[in-house]
Amino acid sequence: MMLIDLIGIVLAIFGSGLAVYSLESTSNVRAVFAAAGALLVLSIQYWMIGLWPLSLLQLALVASDLVVIALGSSTLYEEVRTWERGFATSMAILSMMILLLSLLPRVTGKSFTTRILIPLSPEMAPYLLMHGLLLITGALALAAALKLGGGDEE
Amino acid sequence: MIFGVILFTSIVLLAVAIYGLISRDNPVKMLISFQLMTSGGIGIFAALLISGKSTFYVQSGQTLGVLLVATDLTTEAILLAALLTMVKKLGIRRLNDLSRLRG
C-alpha cells in the first residue's frame, strides 16, 4: 500500500464522519460547515488522482452550496454573527485551496501532466457557470424574501 | 486503490444524504442532504469515468456527470422556490408542519 492510498483511506473515513455529523449536529452552523468539509474531502480526493478539473468543479460546488445553505440558515435561524466569523474563515480556506490548485501544475511539472488520467469535457464549463449563477441568484432572492417574510410573522 | 476509496466516499455520502432526506424535517438539513447526494452522485460517475478502459465508459461518465449537474441545477431552483414559499407565505419553518395543509 502506497502513502497516497493511506492518505486516501484516512480522508474517506474523515469525510464520511463529517457527513454523518452534519446530519446529527443540533447546530445549523456546525452542520453546514461539516457538510462543506465532507464535500471538500471529495475535492481533495479528485486532486490526489490528478483529476483537477473535477476537483475544481467540486470546489465550486462546495463554495456555492455553502453560500446558499448558509444564507438560508442565517435568515431562518438568525445566527448572523456566527456566520460572519465562519464565512471569513471558510472563504479564506477556499481561496487558498483555489490558489494552491492553480499553482499545482507549475510545482509538480512534468510528473503532474502524466497523472491527469482523463480530462473533463469542455462542455462542463457552461453548466458549472449556470449552476453557480443560479445558486448565487437564488440565495440572494431567498435571503431577501425570507427577511421580508420574517418581519410579517414575528 | 484510490479509485475504490473515491467510490466508497461517494457511496457513503449518497447513503447519508438519503437517510437525511428521509429522517430530518429541518429545511437546512434537507438542503445539506440534497447537496451531499449530488456530490455523491458526481463521485460515482467520476469513478465510472476513471475506471473505464474503453471510451464508452469515459463518454458515459462525462455525459452522466453533466446531466447530473444540470438536473441538480433545476431541482435546486425548485427546492429554493418551495422553501421560500413555505416560509414566506405559509409561515412554516419545520417540514413536518406541512402535514397540516392536508386539512
PDB file of C-alpha atoms in Angstrom:
ATOM      1  CA  MET A   1       0.000   0.000   0.000  1.00  0.00           C
ATOM      2  CA  MET A   2       1.360   3.380  -1.018  1.00  0.00           C
ATOM      3  CA  LEU A   3       1.276   6.514   1.103  1.00  0.00           C
ATOM      4  CA  ILE A   4      -1.263   8.149  -1.220  1.00  0.00           C
ATOM      5  CA  ASP A   5      -3.638   5.196  -0.675  1.00  0.00           C
ATOM      6  CA  LEU A   6      -3.285   5.501   3.076  1.00  0.00           C
ATOM      7  CA  ILE A   7      -3.987   9.227   2.955  1.00  0.00           C
ATOM      8  CA  GLY A   8      -6.980   8.479   0.722  1.00  0.00           C
ATOM      9  CA  ILE A   9      -8.397   5.997   3.231  1.00  0.00           C
ATOM     10  CA  VAL A  10      -7.934   8.446   6.126  1.00  0.00           C
ATOM     11  CA  LEU A  11      -9.641  11.182   4.085  1.00  0.00           C
ATOM     12  CA  ALA A  12     -12.504   8.844   3.165  1.00  0.00           C
ATOM     13  CA  ILE A  13     -13.138   7.982   6.825  1.00  0.00           C
ATOM     14  CA  PHE A  14     -12.843  11.643   7.831  1.00  0.00           C
ATOM     15  CA  GLY A  15     -15.243  12.736   5.075  1.00  0.00           C
ATOM     16  CA  SER A  16     -17.777  10.038   5.919  1.00  0.00           C
ATOM     17  CA  GLY A  17     -17.629  11.031   9.597  1.00  0.00           C
ATOM     18  CA  LEU A  18     -18.176  14.684   8.730  1.00  0.00           C
ATOM     19  CA  ALA A  19     -21.167  13.808   6.520  1.00  0.00           C
ATOM     20  CA  VAL A  20     -22.803  11.825   9.325  1.00  0.00           C
ATOM     21  CA  TYR A  21     -22.004  14.576  11.865  1.00  0.00           C
ATOM     22  CA  SER A  22     -23.584  17.209   9.612  1.00  0.00           C
ATOM     23  CA  LEU A  23     -26.935  15.451   9.928  1.00  0.00           C
ATOM     24  CA  GLU A  24     -26.645  14.645  13.625  1.00  0.00           C
ATOM     25  CA  SER A  25     -25.457  18.064  14.825  1.00  0.00           C
ATOM     26  CA  THR A  26     -28.040  20.210  16.583  1.00  0.00           C
ATOM     27  CA  SER A  27     -26.414  23.474  15.492  1.00  0.00           C
ATOM     28  CA  ASN A  28     -27.083  24.598  11.933  1.00  0.00           C
ATOM     29  CA  VAL A  29     -23.755  26.401  11.747  1.00  0.00           C
ATOM     30  CA  ARG A  30     -21.760  23.275  12.637  1.00  0.00           C
ATOM     31  CA  ALA A  31     -23.950  21.143  10.342  1.00  0.00           C
ATOM     32  CA  VAL A  32     -23.305  23.320   7.295  1.00  0.00           C
ATOM     33  CA  PHE A  33     -19.555  23.517   7.874  1.00  0.00           C
ATOM     34  CA  ALA A  34     -19.319  19.768   8.452  1.00  0.00           C
ATOM     35  CA  ALA A  35     -21.159  19.156   5.166  1.00  0.00           C
ATOM     36  CA  ALA A  36     -18.817  21.588   3.389  1.00  0.00           C
ATOM     37  CA  GLY A  37     -15.876  19.685   4.882  1.00  0.00           C
ATOM     38  CA  ALA A  38     -17.241  16.375   3.589  1.00  0.00           C
ATOM     39  CA  LEU A  39     -17.635  17.807   0.086  1.00  0.00           C
ATOM     40  CA  LEU A  40     -14.148  19.309   0.294  1.00  0.00           C
ATOM     41  CA  VAL A  41     -12.719  15.863   1.094  1.00  0.00           C
ATOM     42  CA  LEU A  42     -14.138  14.593  -2.200  1.00  0.00           C
ATOM     43  CA  SER A  43     -12.483  17.519  -3.981  1.00  0.00           C
ATOM     44  CA  ILE A  44      -9.112  16.674  -2.391  1.00  0.00           C
ATOM     45  CA  GLN A  45      -9.509  13.042  -3.451  1.00  0.00           C
ATOM     46  CA  TYR A  46     -10.073  14.088  -7.071  1.00  0.00           C
ATOM     47  CA  TRP A  47      -6.991  16.267  -6.814  1.00  0.00           C
ATOM     48  CA  MET A  48      -4.954  13.355  -5.435  1.00  0.00           C
ATOM     49  CA  ILE A  49      -5.566  11.232  -8.515  1.00  0.00           C
ATOM     50  CA  GLY A  50      -4.889  14.115 -10.886  1.00  0.00           C
ATOM     51  CA  LEU A  51      -8.461  14.875 -11.920  1.00  0.00           C
ATOM     52  CA  TRP A  52      -8.007  18.557 -11.228  1.00  0.00           C
ATOM     53  CA  PRO A  53     -10.854  19.872 -13.489  1.00  0.00           C
ATOM     54  CA  LEU A  54     -13.264  17.729 -11.500  1.00  0.00           C
ATOM     55  CA  SER A  55     -11.562  18.858  -8.315  1.00  0.00           C
ATOM     56  CA  LEU A  56     -12.178  22.497  -9.250  1.00  0.00           C
ATOM     57  CA  LEU A  57     -15.774  21.667 -10.169  1.00  0.00           C
ATOM     58  CA  GLN A  58     -16.279  20.095  -6.762  1.00  0.00           C
ATOM     59  CA  LEU A  59     -14.634  23.080  -5.079  1.00  0.00           C
ATOM     60  CA  ALA A  60     -17.003  25.436  -6.904  1.00  0.00           C
ATOM     61  CA  LEU A  61     -19.952  23.291  -5.795  1.00  0.00           C
ATOM     62  CA  VAL A  62     -18.737  23.486  -2.182  1.00  0.00           C
ATOM     63  CA  ALA A  63     -18.442  27.277  -2.337  1.00  0.00           C
ATOM     64  CA  SER A  64     -21.862  27.810  -3.951  1.00  0.00           C
ATOM     65  CA  ASP A  65     -23.580  25.305  -1.646  1.00  0.00           C
ATOM     66  CA  LEU A  66     -22.022  26.935   1.381  1.00  0.00           C
ATOM     67  CA  VAL A  67     -23.351  30.323   0.304  1.00  0.00           C
ATOM     68  CA  VAL A  68     -26.889  29.065  -0.416  1.00  0.00           C
ATOM     69  CA  ILE A  69     -27.332  26.907   2.672  1.00  0.00           C
ATOM     70  CA  ALA A  70     -25.668  29.416   4.960  1.00  0.00           C
ATOM     71  CA  LEU A  71     -27.792  32.331   3.766  1.00  0.00           C
ATOM     72  CA  GLY A  72     -30.935  30.258   4.085  1.00  0.00           C
ATOM     73  CA  SER A  73     -29.934  29.134   7.552  1.00  0.00           C
ATOM     74  CA  SER A  74     -28.893  32.561   8.801  1.00  0.00           C
ATOM     75  CA  THR A  75     -32.174  34.136   7.706  1.00  0.00           C
ATOM     76  CA  LEU A  76     -34.207  31.247   9.075  1.00  0.00           C
ATOM     77  CA  TYR A  77     -32.493  30.953  12.431  1.00  0.00           C
ATOM     78  CA  GLU A  78     -30.837  34.356  12.892  1.00  0.00           C
ATOM     79  CA  GLU A  79     -27.313  33.170  13.583  1.00  0.00           C
ATOM     80  CA  VAL A  80     -25.824  36.079  11.674  1.00  0.00           C
ATOM     81  CA  ARG A  81     -22.906  36.865  13.983  1.00  0.00           C
ATOM     82  CA  THR A  82     -21.632  33.282  13.994  1.00  0.00           C
ATOM     83  CA  TRP A  83     -21.946  33.151  10.230  1.00  0.00           C
ATOM     84  CA  GLU A  84     -19.870  36.282   9.724  1.00  0.00           C
ATOM     85  CA  ARG A  85     -16.901  34.711  11.503  1.00  0.00           C
ATOM     86  CA  GLY A  86     -17.423  31.344   9.846  1.00  0.00           C
ATOM     87  CA  PHE A  87     -17.713  32.853   6.389  1.00  0.00           C
ATOM     88  CA  ALA A  88     -14.488  34.797   6.717  1.00  0.00           C
ATOM     89  CA  THR A  89     -12.617  31.617   7.707  1.00  0.00           C
ATOM     90  CA  SER A  90     -14.207  29.363   5.101  1.00  0.00           C
ATOM     91  CA  MET A  91     -13.748  31.816   2.248  1.00  0.00           C
ATOM     92  CA  ALA A  92     -10.084  32.273   3.218  1.00  0.00           C
ATOM     93  CA  ILE A  93      -9.572  28.473   3.185  1.00  0.00           C
ATOM     94  CA  LEU A  94     -11.369  28.062  -0.145  1.00  0.00           C
ATOM     95  CA  SER A  95      -9.407  30.918  -1.748  1.00  0.00           C
ATOM     96  CA  MET A  96      -6.148  29.376  -0.550  1.00  0.00           C
ATOM     97  CA  MET A  97      -7.153  25.996  -1.972  1.00  0.00           C
ATOM     98  CA  ILE A  98      -8.044  27.500  -5.357  1.00  0.00           C
ATOM     99  CA  LEU A  99      -4.692  29.308  -5.410  1.00  0.00           C
ATOM    100  CA  LEU A 100      -2.844  26.116  -4.480  1.00  0.00           C
ATOM    101  CA  LEU A 101      -4.688  24.114  -7.145  1.00  0.00           C
ATOM    102  CA  SER A 102      -3.905  26.662  -9.837  1.00  0.00           C
ATOM    103  CA  LEU A 103      -0.230  26.661  -8.832  1.00  0.00           C
ATOM    104  CA  LEU A 104      -0.072  22.882  -8.861  1.00  0.00           C
ATOM    105  CA  PRO A 105       0.971  22.280 -12.495  1.00  0.00           C
ATOM    106  CA  ARG A 106       3.971  24.620 -12.035  1.00  0.00           C
ATOM    107  CA  VAL A 107       5.023  22.985  -8.791  1.00  0.00           C
ATOM    108  CA  THR A 108       4.781  19.392  -9.957  1.00  0.00           C
ATOM    109  CA  GLY A 109       5.984  19.972 -13.524  1.00  0.00           C
ATOM    110  CA  LYS A 110       6.018  17.081 -15.917  1.00  0.00           C
ATOM    111  CA  SER A 111       5.025  14.418 -13.440  1.00  0.00           C
ATOM    112  CA  PHE A 112       1.679  16.134 -12.975  1.00  0.00           C
ATOM    113  CA  THR A 113       0.794  16.001 -16.671  1.00  0.00           C
ATOM    114  CA  THR A 114       1.230  12.245 -16.658  1.00  0.00           C
ATOM    115  CA  ARG A 115      -1.114  11.965 -13.708  1.00  0.00           C
ATOM    116  CA  ILE A 116      -4.063  13.626 -15.471  1.00  0.00           C
ATOM    117  CA  LEU A 117      -5.868  10.480 -16.440  1.00  0.00           C
ATOM    118  CA  ILE A 118      -8.870  11.716 -18.363  1.00  0.00           C
ATOM    119  CA  PRO A 119      -9.551  15.436 -18.835  1.00  0.00           C
ATOM    120  CA  LEU A 120     -13.137  16.547 -18.417  1.00  0.00           C
ATOM    121  CA  SER A 121     -15.235  17.550 -21.376  1.00  0.00           C
ATOM    122  CA  PRO A 122     -15.168  21.296 -22.206  1.00  0.00           C
ATOM    123  CA  GLU A 123     -18.978  21.245 -22.147  1.00  0.00           C
ATOM    124  CA  MET A 124     -18.748  21.059 -18.355  1.00  0.00           C
ATOM    125  CA  ALA A 125     -17.797  24.760 -18.030  1.00  0.00           C
ATOM    126  CA  PRO A 126     -21.135  26.341 -19.171  1.00  0.00           C
ATOM    127  CA  TYR A 127     -23.100  24.014 -16.889  1.00  0.00           C
ATOM    128  CA  LEU A 128     -20.872  24.918 -13.991  1.00  0.00           C
ATOM    129  CA  LEU A 129     -21.278  28.617 -14.718  1.00  0.00           C
ATOM    130  CA  MET A 130     -25.065  28.246 -14.929  1.00  0.00           C
ATOM    131  CA  HIS A 131     -25.069  26.302 -11.692  1.00  0.00           C
ATOM    132  CA  GLY A 132     -23.035  28.902  -9.828  1.00  0.00           C
ATOM    133  CA  LEU A 133     -25.030  31.845 -11.155  1.00  0.00           C
ATOM    134  CA  LEU A 134     -28.361  30.234 -10.334  1.00  0.00           C
ATOM    135  CA  LEU A 135     -27.265  29.277  -6.852  1.00  0.00           C
ATOM    136  CA  ILE A 136     -25.990  32.757  -6.037  1.00  0.00           C
ATOM    137  CA  THR A 137     -29.088  34.444  -7.509  1.00  0.00           C
ATOM    138  CA  GLY A 138     -31.361  32.007  -5.715  1.00  0.00           C
ATOM    139  CA  ALA A 139     -29.517  32.557  -2.459  1.00  0.00           C
ATOM    140  CA  LEU A 140     -29.845  36.324  -2.690  1.00  0.00           C
ATOM    141  CA  ALA A 141     -33.547  36.046  -3.608  1.00  0.00           C
ATOM    142  CA  LEU A 142     -34.110  33.610  -0.766  1.00  0.00           C
ATOM    143  CA  ALA A 143     -32.310  35.816   1.739  1.00  0.00           C
ATOM    144  CA  ALA A 144     -34.243  38.909   0.664  1.00  0.00           C
ATOM    145  CA  ALA A 145     -37.609  37.138   0.612  1.00  0.00           C
ATOM    146  CA  LEU A 146     -37.074  35.442   3.964  1.00  0.00           C
ATOM    147  CA  LYS A 147     -36.064  38.734   5.530  1.00  0.00           C
ATOM    148  CA  LEU A 148     -39.223  40.413   4.191  1.00  0.00           C
ATOM    149  CA  GLY A 149     -41.407  37.451   5.085  1.00  0.00           C
ATOM    150  CA  GLY A 150     -39.884  37.083   8.554  1.00  0.00           C
ATOM    151  CA  GLY A 151     -40.934  40.614   9.512  1.00  0.00           C
ATOM    152  CA  ASP A 152     -44.587  39.829   8.931  1.00  0.00           C
ATOM    153  CA  GLU A 153     -44.591  36.720  11.077  1.00  0.00           C
ATOM    154  CA  GLU A 154     -42.770  37.968  14.151  1.00  0.00           C
TER     155      GLU A 154
ATOM    156  CA  MET B   1      -6.945   1.515  -4.633  1.00  0.00           C
ATOM    157  CA  ILE B   2      -7.605   5.266  -4.582  1.00  0.00           C
ATOM    158  CA  PHE B   3     -10.424   4.830  -7.115  1.00  0.00           C
ATOM    159  CA  GLY B   4     -12.101   2.401  -4.725  1.00  0.00           C
ATOM    160  CA  VAL B   5     -11.675   4.947  -1.942  1.00  0.00           C
ATOM    161  CA  ILE B   6     -13.425   7.616  -4.027  1.00  0.00           C
ATOM    162  CA  LEU B   7     -16.226   5.181  -4.789  1.00  0.00           C
ATOM    163  CA  PHE B   8     -16.525   4.363  -1.063  1.00  0.00           C
ATOM    164  CA  THR B   9     -16.696   8.055  -0.096  1.00  0.00           C
ATOM    165  CA  SER B  10     -19.298   8.736  -2.790  1.00  0.00           C
ATOM    166  CA  ILE B  11     -21.490   5.828  -1.713  1.00  0.00           C
ATOM    167  CA  VAL B  12     -21.281   6.893   1.950  1.00  0.00           C
ATOM    168  CA  LEU B  13     -22.232  10.473   1.007  1.00  0.00           C
ATOM    169  CA  LEU B  14     -25.160   9.157  -1.020  1.00  0.00           C
ATOM    170  CA  ALA B  15     -26.341   6.884   1.801  1.00  0.00           C
ATOM    171  CA  VAL B  16     -26.069   9.641   4.430  1.00  0.00           C
ATOM    172  CA  ALA B  17     -27.931  12.038   2.117  1.00  0.00           C
ATOM    173  CA  ILE B  18     -30.811   9.611   1.562  1.00  0.00           C
ATOM    174  CA  TYR B  19     -31.015   8.983   5.318  1.00  0.00           C
ATOM    175  CA  GLY B  20     -31.066  12.753   5.923  1.00  0.00           C
ATOM    176  CA  LEU B  21     -33.772  13.379   3.350  1.00  0.00           C
ATOM    177  CA  ILE B  22     -35.980  10.711   4.888  1.00  0.00           C
ATOM    178  CA  SER B  23     -35.457  11.393   8.570  1.00  0.00           C
ATOM    179  CA  ARG B  24     -34.906  15.155   9.026  1.00  0.00           C
ATOM    180  CA  ASP B  25     -37.581  17.875   8.989  1.00  0.00           C
ATOM    181  CA  ASN B  26     -35.195  20.831   9.222  1.00  0.00           C
ATOM    182  CA  PRO B  27     -35.067  22.687   5.861  1.00  0.00           C
ATOM    183  CA  VAL B  28     -31.345  23.391   6.279  1.00  0.00           C
ATOM    184  CA  LYS B  29     -30.610  19.686   6.829  1.00  0.00           C
ATOM    185  CA  MET B  30     -32.724  18.944   3.765  1.00  0.00           C
ATOM    186  CA  LEU B  31     -30.634  21.319   1.644  1.00  0.00           C
ATOM    187  CA  ILE B  32     -27.446  19.757   3.063  1.00  0.00           C
ATOM    188  CA  SER B  33     -28.706  16.249   2.278  1.00  0.00           C
ATOM    189  CA  PHE B  34     -29.569  17.286  -1.235  1.00  0.00           C
ATOM    190  CA  GLN B  35     -26.099  18.679  -1.886  1.00  0.00           C
ATOM    191  CA  LEU B  36     -24.412  15.627  -0.335  1.00  0.00           C
ATOM    192  CA  MET B  37     -26.493  13.457  -2.655  1.00  0.00           C
ATOM    193  CA  THR B  38     -25.430  15.449  -5.717  1.00  0.00           C
ATOM    194  CA  SER B  39     -21.751  15.250  -4.804  1.00  0.00           C
ATOM    195  CA  GLY B  40     -22.046  11.533  -4.083  1.00  0.00           C
ATOM    196  CA  GLY B  41     -23.642  11.023  -7.490  1.00  0.00           C
ATOM    197  CA  ILE B  42     -20.939  13.008  -9.289  1.00  0.00           C
ATOM    198  CA  GLY B  43     -18.325  10.969  -7.389  1.00  0.00           C
ATOM    199  CA  ILE B  44     -19.859   7.707  -8.591  1.00  0.00           C
ATOM    200  CA  PHE B  45     -19.856   8.928 -12.180  1.00  0.00           C
ATOM    201  CA  ALA B  46     -16.255  10.089 -11.748  1.00  0.00           C
ATOM    202  CA  ALA B  47     -15.332   6.608 -10.530  1.00  0.00           C
ATOM    203  CA  LEU B  48     -17.069   5.168 -13.599  1.00  0.00           C
ATOM    204  CA  LEU B  49     -15.139   7.622 -15.745  1.00  0.00           C
ATOM    205  CA  ILE B  50     -11.794   6.793 -14.144  1.00  0.00           C
ATOM    206  CA  SER B  51     -12.131   3.039 -14.044  1.00  0.00           C
ATOM    207  CA  GLY B  52     -13.377   2.748 -17.639  1.00  0.00           C
ATOM    208  CA  LYS B  53     -10.970   1.089 -20.018  1.00  0.00           C
ATOM    209  CA  SER B  54     -12.869   1.984 -23.181  1.00  0.00           C
ATOM    210  CA  THR B  55     -14.018   5.357 -24.491  1.00  0.00           C
ATOM    211  CA  PHE B  56     -17.628   4.254 -24.000  1.00  0.00           C
ATOM    212  CA  TYR B  57     -17.234   4.446 -20.203  1.00  0.00           C
ATOM    213  CA  VAL B  58     -15.448   7.788 -20.425  1.00  0.00           C
ATOM    214  CA  GLN B  59     -18.221   9.265 -22.558  1.00  0.00           C
ATOM    215  CA  SER B  60     -20.909   7.735 -20.344  1.00  0.00           C
ATOM    216  CA  GLY B  61     -19.272   9.085 -17.176  1.00  0.00           C
ATOM    217  CA  GLN B  62     -18.949  12.581 -18.582  1.00  0.00           C
ATOM    218  CA  THR B  63     -22.461  12.627 -20.031  1.00  0.00           C
ATOM    219  CA  LEU B  64     -23.988  11.389 -16.796  1.00  0.00           C
ATOM    220  CA  GLY B  65     -21.908  13.915 -14.801  1.00  0.00           C
ATOM    221  CA  VAL B  66     -23.092  16.839 -16.939  1.00  0.00           C
ATOM    222  CA  LEU B  67     -26.668  15.542 -16.789  1.00  0.00           C
ATOM    223  CA  LEU B  68     -26.461  15.356 -13.006  1.00  0.00           C
ATOM    224  CA  VAL B  69     -25.119  18.916 -12.690  1.00  0.00           C
ATOM    225  CA  ALA B  70     -27.966  20.165 -14.938  1.00  0.00           C
ATOM    226  CA  THR B  71     -30.579  18.181 -13.009  1.00  0.00           C
ATOM    227  CA  ASP B  72     -29.156  19.440  -9.730  1.00  0.00           C
ATOM    228  CA  LEU B  73     -29.435  22.990 -11.044  1.00  0.00           C
ATOM    229  CA  THR B  74     -33.133  22.726 -11.851  1.00  0.00           C
ATOM    230  CA  THR B  75     -34.021  20.781  -8.714  1.00  0.00           C
ATOM    231  CA  GLU B  76     -32.120  23.264  -6.560  1.00  0.00           C
ATOM    232  CA  ALA B  77     -34.164  26.096  -8.087  1.00  0.00           C
ATOM    233  CA  ILE B  78     -37.440  24.278  -7.391  1.00  0.00           C
ATOM    234  CA  LEU B  79     -36.325  23.453  -3.841  1.00  0.00           C
ATOM    235  CA  LEU B  80     -35.340  27.052  -3.127  1.00  0.00           C
ATOM    236  CA  ALA B  81     -38.665  28.288  -4.518  1.00  0.00           C
ATOM    237  CA  ALA B  82     -40.602  25.768  -2.421  1.00  0.00           C
ATOM    238  CA  LEU B  83     -38.662  26.718   0.722  1.00  0.00           C
ATOM    239  CA  LEU B  84     -39.185  30.383   0.026  1.00  0.00           C
ATOM    240  CA  THR B  85     -42.936  29.930  -0.414  1.00  0.00           C
ATOM    241  CA  MET B  86     -43.116  27.706   2.643  1.00  0.00           C
ATOM    242  CA  VAL B  87     -41.527  30.281   4.925  1.00  0.00           C
ATOM    243  CA  LYS B  88     -42.858  33.486   3.402  1.00  0.00           C
ATOM    244  CA  LYS B  89     -46.422  32.578   2.501  1.00  0.00           C
ATOM    245  CA  LEU B  90     -47.231  29.792   4.958  1.00  0.00           C
ATOM    246  CA  GLY B  91     -45.004  30.791   7.876  1.00  0.00           C
ATOM    247  CA  ILE B  92     -43.804  27.210   8.311  1.00  0.00           C
ATOM    248  CA  ARG B  93     -40.229  26.511   9.402  1.00  0.00           C
ATOM    249  CA  ARG B  94     -40.392  22.746  10.025  1.00  0.00           C
ATOM    250  CA  LEU B  95     -41.141  20.398   7.159  1.00  0.00           C
ATOM    251  CA  ASN B  96     -43.341  18.179   9.323  1.00  0.00           C
ATOM    252  CA  ASP B  97     -45.675  21.131   9.867  1.00  0.00           C
ATOM    253  CA  LEU B  98     -46.587  20.941   6.195  1.00  0.00           C
ATOM    254  CA  SER B  99     -48.825  17.966   7.041  1.00  0.00           C
ATOM    255  CA  ARG B 100     -51.452  20.366   8.402  1.00  0.00           C
ATOM    256  CA  LEU B 101     -52.003  21.546   4.810  1.00  0.00           C
ATOM    257  CA  ARG B 102     -53.891  18.306   4.229  1.00  0.00           C
ATOM    258  CA  GLY B 103     -56.782  19.881   6.083  1.00  0.00           C
TER     259      GLY B 103
END
